[in-house]
Amino acid sequence: MKLLAHILCLSLALAMGWADSHHEHTHEAEPDRCKGLEMDAAVTCVLGGAFFFSHDHLFKGFHGKAELSNESFPGLDDHHHHVDAAFLMHYEDEPTEHKRVFLFLDDKVFSYHEHKLEDGYPKAISEVFPGIPDHLDAAVECPKPECDEDSVIFFKGDDIYHYTVKTKAVEEKEFTSMPNCTSALRFMEHYYCFHGHMFSKFDPKTGEVHGKYPKEARDYFMRCSKFSEDSDHVERERCSRVHLDAITTDDAGNMYAFRGHHFIEKEEGNDTLKADTIESDFKELHSEVDAVFTYESHLYMIKDEEVFVYKIGEPHTLLDGYPKPVKEELGIEGPIDAAFMCGDHHIAHIIKGDHIFDVDMKASPHTASDERPIALFKKVDAAMCGAGGVKVIVGSHFYHFDSPMLLVAGKALPEQHRVSMELFGCDH
């Protein structure tokens, strides 16, 4: 069963660097992903999600602090310099148990399967990938038909190498329309070249860059509170690769979506989007909403162990007496991952981990009851319900169910949809 849930592989930590094995290594200062630093390498996790390398640290996903590489991979204690390049070996013809992550350091390559360094590694790059030079700048996988054959694209300065996995043939190409890459990433079937703290989306066959690039990487691949003055907030939130924290629709069908320090408001019946900071409209919340649902023209917004209830309208007004503890207001212990209500029903559906609870909003006091397991998801980022049914958001995708009952009873994942494209109309 395929489950695209980057949260399932957040345990995969991949970073390393070189050090003189005869001297004690001193770790570099912990990097801050929101300071505009240059990432040394990037790689996609086996089940989705992205990982970014900076010197001897690793960033997991799109937010959170850096971690030392040797905390996740103690076998790399003798190698603590920056990773030059990384890619995920994952093709249709390759058995699931052989999905591997390759890391390149100077003239060596390391191969990992499920956190563990494979026997015989590290090896010389020339031994594993003949024809590929040492001291690479970036690498990215390119499965067919995105490339003519299952391939890996290697970058070194102005030189581009297409390496065919089966035949080990190497073809040098010229990508004249894109800058030199310091790292590269295949994500959601698109290809990204990172250069400094900027990125460009490119065609893996030709290197052509279409659209308005380069763009600020922190706007689309990081969840940071502040961005450059040149950032287009609506464009960023519409097309961000970072998962949503919460989402809901009001009685009029207007959609509210929350991500980090920002939120998106989309009016029913048109494609108009408003994007702003959460603090600008919900000043008591500041940022980082865990879950939200709509009931009787009010937004119930859950953050940590508290519930904030706002009257829908301009401006959004916090009701007297709030915030209140989650346990007091909903009869369940926090934290909560997602929440939703369907139409004019009075049952709030609360999701914690892989279980769902019902809260009758007309009952007094509110209590969480009818606990049921959700077989399809270990963790949900956000969920909402409308006339068309329930949308469950995991990572950069969402899944549609006709009803809460079918969500609970589901045994196979329905069709996968892209949040940025199908909910917000992003065209790239």
PDB file of C-alpha atoms in Angstrom, residues 6 32 35 88 94 96 101 105 158 167 185 188 209 237 294 338 347 352 366 389 414 418:
ATOM      1  CA  HIS A   6       6.448  12.437   4.578  1.00  0.00           C
ATOM      2  CA  ASP A  32      19.572  28.308  10.663  1.00  0.00           C
ATOM      3  CA  LYS A  35      19.024  32.867   7.437  1.00  0.00           C
ATOM      4  CA  LEU A  88      17.397   8.626  -4.030  1.00  0.00           C
ATOM      5  CA  GLU A  94      14.071  -1.890  -8.685  1.00  0.00           C
ATOM      6  CA  THR A  96      11.245  -1.996  -2.882  1.00  0.00           C
ATOM      7  CA  VAL A 101      20.063   6.900  -0.781  1.00  0.00           C
ATOM      8  CA  LEU A 105      31.680  13.275  -0.347  1.00  0.00           C
ATOM      9  CA  ASP A 158      29.196  24.010 -15.883  1.00  0.00           C
ATOM     10  CA  THR A 167      23.891   0.563 -19.069  1.00  0.00           C
ATOM     11  CA  LEU A 185      15.981  17.912  -5.842  1.00  0.00           C
ATOM     12  CA  MET A 188       6.412  15.995  -6.771  1.00  0.00           C
ATOM     13  CA  VAL A 209      13.950  27.066 -17.121  1.00  0.00           C
ATOM     14  CA  GLU A 237       1.419  30.474  -0.220  1.00  0.00           C
ATOM     15  CA  THR A 294     -16.112  25.958  11.533  1.00  0.00           C
ATOM     16  CA  ALA A 338      -6.767  17.909  12.535  1.00  0.00           C
ATOM     17  CA  ILE A 347     -20.511  16.657  15.177  1.00  0.00           C
ATOM     18  CA  LYS A 352      -5.226  12.529  16.864  1.00  0.00           C
ATOM     19  CA  HIS A 366     -18.638  18.466  25.285  1.00  0.00           C
ATOM     20  CA  GLY A 389     -17.047  15.177   1.170  1.00  0.00           C
ATOM     21  CA  PRO A 414      -8.018   6.968  -3.165  1.00  0.00           C
ATOM     22  CA  ARG A 418      -1.899  18.124  -5.292  1.00  0.00           C
TER      23      ARG A 418
END
